[in-house]
Amino acid sequence: MRDVLDVVLVAEPDRGGLHPRLLEPLAYLASALGLLGIGRRRAPTADAETGAKAAPTGPRRLSAEIAEGLRHVLGSPELRALALTATLTNLGAQMINAVLPVLFTRDPQLSAGALGAYWAAGGAGILLGAGLARRFAARLGHGRALGLAGLWFAPGALAVALIGDGPWLWVAGAGWLAVMTKTGIDNVLGVTLRQHLTPDPLLGRMNATFRFLLTGALAVGSVLGGLVGEVAGVSAAVWAGALCLAGAFLPVFHSPVRRLRELPTAAPPHRPAAPSGTGA
């Protein structure tokens, strides 16, 4: 759908009526309404002891499955902490990234190349964190590595707020490298843990819930960064995002995740909710 719209918007000039760019959000809205109207029928499931297949349940609406995914994620202390930490990380990072181009264009001592190098440091940090994740987990324990990585690396976000010309650009780049290293560790260890905490039938709904929260945080972060920058100044927006990033590890650090040395051997059993319209 997105590719088709891009072709239409490029090919069709604005002729004074409905602006072509309005077609895109309208198309997404139509897609969302269509998805909500989809009914689902569960496939037959096999009994763990006898191997006999149970009859498939009746059709279920997408809204019921979305609610089931939300209940699973928000009802688990470990998953809830992972979701909150990841959401705060995306929120803070996007608040900073939304206003950095403004900061760089206003300061004649900061070039576009310097901004690219700063962002490249973040990419290098994610790769570094992904490479270190398994070593940290083997040495510290899986959950403890997640908690301590946040304690060690997340405060580096405060250095990002000091961004400026000269040596301060290097200080901010080092802080961004540290924060993104922590993000790389989270991407490996956190995703692995949440897969182990989720029964197979709920994996898709769990991942969809996380994706909704994380991508939603990017959108909200962009808006907040712009609003704070407009009202209080670009530096204030960078500081707000940095403080959010620096404290994002706290939900995991103060949750049962930090006490997990090994991955759970099996996810808890899943009892699907009754199909919509059939009662509890």
XYZ file of C-alpha atoms in Angstrom:
280
model
C 0.000 0.000 0.000
C 2.782 2.482 0.915
C 4.656 1.862 -2.367
C 1.502 2.383 -4.414
C 0.755 5.634 -2.607
C 4.269 6.935 -3.184
C 3.894 6.350 -6.916
C 0.503 8.104 -6.979
C 1.733 11.068 -4.970
C 4.730 11.591 -7.237
C 2.745 11.159 -10.452
C -0.277 13.287 -9.537
C 0.261 17.024 -8.954
C -1.867 19.016 -6.568
C -4.842 20.264 -8.578
C -6.479 22.397 -5.949
C -8.732 19.757 -4.389
C -7.863 17.303 -1.637
C -4.100 17.415 -1.209
C -2.533 14.124 -2.332
C -0.536 13.810 0.886
C -3.808 13.452 2.798
C -4.403 10.182 0.986
C -1.644 8.474 2.956
C -3.082 8.802 6.492
C -6.548 8.073 5.106
C -5.227 4.860 3.551
C -3.649 3.815 6.851
C -6.917 4.521 8.657
C -8.823 2.399 6.136
C -6.295 -0.413 6.595
C -6.667 -0.273 10.373
C -10.461 -0.404 10.162
C -10.224 -3.339 7.783
C -7.916 -5.241 10.126
C -10.262 -4.702 13.067
C -13.038 -6.338 11.067
C -11.099 -9.537 10.425
C -12.488 -12.567 12.215
C -10.060 -15.334 13.180
C -10.484 -19.037 13.729
C -7.917 -20.876 15.811
C -6.163 -23.866 14.329
C -6.574 -27.263 16.069
C -4.197 -27.693 19.010
C -2.599 -30.931 20.183
C -2.879 -32.127 23.783
C 0.562 -32.215 25.416
C 0.024 -35.697 26.964
C -2.138 -37.635 24.518
C -1.251 -35.889 21.281
C -4.936 -35.776 20.352
C -6.036 -32.709 18.451
C -8.710 -30.543 19.995
C -11.402 -29.040 17.834
C -10.686 -25.492 16.674
C -12.474 -22.752 18.491
C -14.890 -20.355 16.857
C -13.937 -17.134 15.143
C -12.276 -14.405 17.189
C -12.053 -10.742 16.426
C -8.708 -9.043 16.070
C -9.558 -6.713 18.950
C -9.854 -9.724 21.296
C -6.433 -10.994 20.257
C -4.893 -7.546 20.692
C -6.349 -7.409 24.202
C -4.946 -10.853 24.966
C -1.475 -9.743 23.891
C -1.711 -6.638 26.067
C -2.820 -8.686 29.073
C 0.075 -11.081 28.616
C 2.725 -8.341 28.379
C 1.355 -5.995 31.031
C 0.394 -8.821 33.391
C 3.926 -10.235 33.593
C 6.344 -8.284 35.847
C 9.288 -9.265 33.663
C 7.660 -8.439 30.321
C 6.159 -5.257 31.702
C 9.595 -4.074 32.849
C 11.192 -4.947 29.495
C 8.434 -3.101 27.631
C 8.678 0.002 29.818
C 12.475 0.192 29.569
C 12.414 -0.219 25.786
C 9.620 2.349 25.435
C 11.449 4.940 27.540
C 14.636 4.303 25.587
C 12.914 4.967 22.265
C 11.103 7.988 23.694
C 14.255 9.657 25.004
C 16.366 8.842 21.952
C 13.752 10.225 19.566
C 13.338 13.427 21.577
C 17.048 14.039 21.105
C 17.233 13.001 17.465
C 14.218 15.134 16.521
C 15.918 18.393 17.535
C 19.596 17.674 16.851
C 19.436 18.815 13.204
C 18.099 22.169 14.438
C 20.926 22.442 16.961
C 23.548 21.629 14.337
C 22.209 24.051 11.754
C 22.070 26.921 14.262
C 25.666 26.482 15.447
C 28.143 27.501 12.725
C 30.841 25.429 14.413
C 28.856 22.195 13.969
C 28.746 20.697 10.494
C 26.460 18.201 8.816
C 29.404 15.800 8.732
C 29.748 16.084 12.505
C 26.068 15.180 12.928
C 26.538 12.167 10.660
C 29.588 11.066 12.658
C 27.621 11.435 15.893
C 24.820 9.221 14.582
C 27.366 6.754 13.181
C 28.786 6.403 16.700
C 25.333 5.248 17.787
C 25.250 2.603 15.067
C 28.683 1.385 16.123
C 27.443 1.208 19.709
C 24.498 -1.013 18.762
C 26.845 -3.406 16.943
C 29.241 -3.393 19.889
C 26.442 -4.115 22.351
C 25.067 -6.948 20.240
C 28.537 -8.491 20.133
C 29.026 -8.183 23.899
C 25.577 -9.423 24.917
C 26.271 -13.157 25.056
C 29.566 -12.646 26.884
C 27.892 -10.495 29.495
C 25.092 -13.042 29.933
C 27.554 -15.922 30.307
C 29.580 -14.079 32.931
C 26.867 -12.266 34.884
C 23.685 -14.215 34.228
C 21.053 -13.301 31.655
C 18.828 -11.009 33.689
C 21.642 -9.563 35.761
C 23.482 -8.605 32.578
C 20.405 -6.688 31.410
C 20.159 -4.791 34.691
C 23.861 -4.020 35.070
C 24.305 -2.987 31.438
C 21.737 -0.278 32.072
C 23.472 0.833 35.262
C 26.859 1.003 33.516
C 25.942 2.521 30.158
C 22.618 4.420 30.413
C 24.005 7.375 32.460
C 26.173 8.157 29.439
C 23.064 9.814 28.007
C 23.725 12.790 30.282
C 26.910 13.477 28.311
C 24.797 13.801 25.157
C 23.114 16.873 26.638
C 26.525 18.598 26.747
C 26.807 18.485 22.966
C 28.546 21.467 21.435
C 31.545 22.424 19.381
C 35.130 21.422 20.057
C 35.757 18.687 22.647
C 32.105 18.664 23.759
C 31.132 17.012 20.499
C 33.488 14.149 21.354
C 32.057 13.948 24.875
C 28.513 13.767 23.501
C 29.550 11.204 20.887
C 31.085 9.000 23.588
C 27.882 9.265 25.624
C 25.766 8.331 22.615
C 28.078 5.390 21.915
C 27.594 4.178 25.498
C 23.803 4.499 25.386
C 23.547 2.685 22.067
C 25.859 -0.069 23.359
C 23.312 -0.646 26.103
C 20.564 -0.681 23.459
C 22.438 -3.333 21.483
C 22.722 -5.502 24.595
C 19.014 -5.038 25.284
C 18.119 -5.959 21.707
C 19.779 -9.346 22.082
C 19.155 -10.288 25.714
C 15.787 -8.585 26.140
C 14.233 -10.026 22.994
C 15.575 -13.501 23.846
C 14.122 -13.302 27.345
C 10.698 -12.155 26.244
C 10.526 -15.030 23.736
C 11.273 -17.507 26.550
C 8.626 -15.936 28.786
C 5.885 -16.308 26.172
C 3.990 -19.475 25.148
C 4.174 -20.281 21.444
C 0.522 -19.329 20.676
C 1.116 -15.819 22.086
C 4.454 -15.036 20.447
C 2.945 -13.025 17.613
C 0.681 -11.034 19.902
C 3.510 -10.376 22.359
C 5.799 -9.113 19.589
C 3.000 -6.999 18.130
C 2.386 -5.417 21.534
C 6.068 -4.568 21.931
C 6.220 -3.212 18.386
C 3.193 -1.000 19.015
C 4.692 0.420 22.213
C 8.159 0.938 20.754
C 7.130 2.524 17.460
C 4.497 4.560 19.274
C 7.226 5.891 21.561
C 9.146 7.081 18.493
C 6.146 9.071 17.292
C 5.445 10.538 20.734
C 9.147 11.325 21.220
C 9.258 13.290 17.992
C 6.245 15.352 19.044
C 7.543 15.933 22.575
C 10.988 16.886 21.324
C 9.455 19.449 18.995
C 7.109 20.845 21.639
C 9.791 21.189 24.306
C 12.158 22.674 21.753
C 9.552 25.219 20.699
C 8.550 26.202 24.234
C 11.800 25.927 26.200
C 14.518 25.764 23.566
C 16.465 23.076 21.745
C 18.924 22.545 24.607
C 16.048 21.887 27.007
C 14.631 19.274 24.616
C 18.014 17.541 24.434
C 18.289 17.541 28.235
C 14.753 16.146 28.588
C 15.527 13.314 26.190
C 18.863 12.642 27.889
C 17.253 12.391 31.328
C 14.651 9.986 29.932
C 17.385 7.846 28.364
C 19.536 7.889 31.493
C 16.691 6.566 33.647
C 15.176 4.157 31.139
C 16.998 1.155 32.639
C 15.321 1.534 36.040
C 12.169 -0.561 35.341
C 14.323 -3.593 34.449
C 16.854 -2.886 37.205
C 14.128 -2.904 39.882
C 12.210 -5.891 38.484
C 12.524 -9.680 38.861
C 14.492 -9.660 35.588
C 17.683 -8.690 37.413
C 17.497 -11.872 39.525
C 17.330 -14.225 36.526
C 20.644 -15.984 36.034
C 19.365 -18.470 33.449
C 16.699 -18.262 30.784
C 13.371 -19.899 31.737
C 13.257 -23.457 30.416
C 9.635 -23.186 29.328
C 7.031 -20.484 29.055
C 3.980 -20.739 31.336
C 1.045 -22.634 29.848
C -1.348 -20.609 27.754
C -5.095 -20.794 28.251
C -6.741 -18.860 25.442
C -9.574 -16.555 26.308
C -13.052 -17.498 25.172
C -13.963 -16.405 21.638
C -15.715 -13.065 21.340
C -19.433 -13.367 21.859
C -19.414 -16.844 23.448
C -19.130 -15.801 27.094
C -16.327 -16.441 29.571
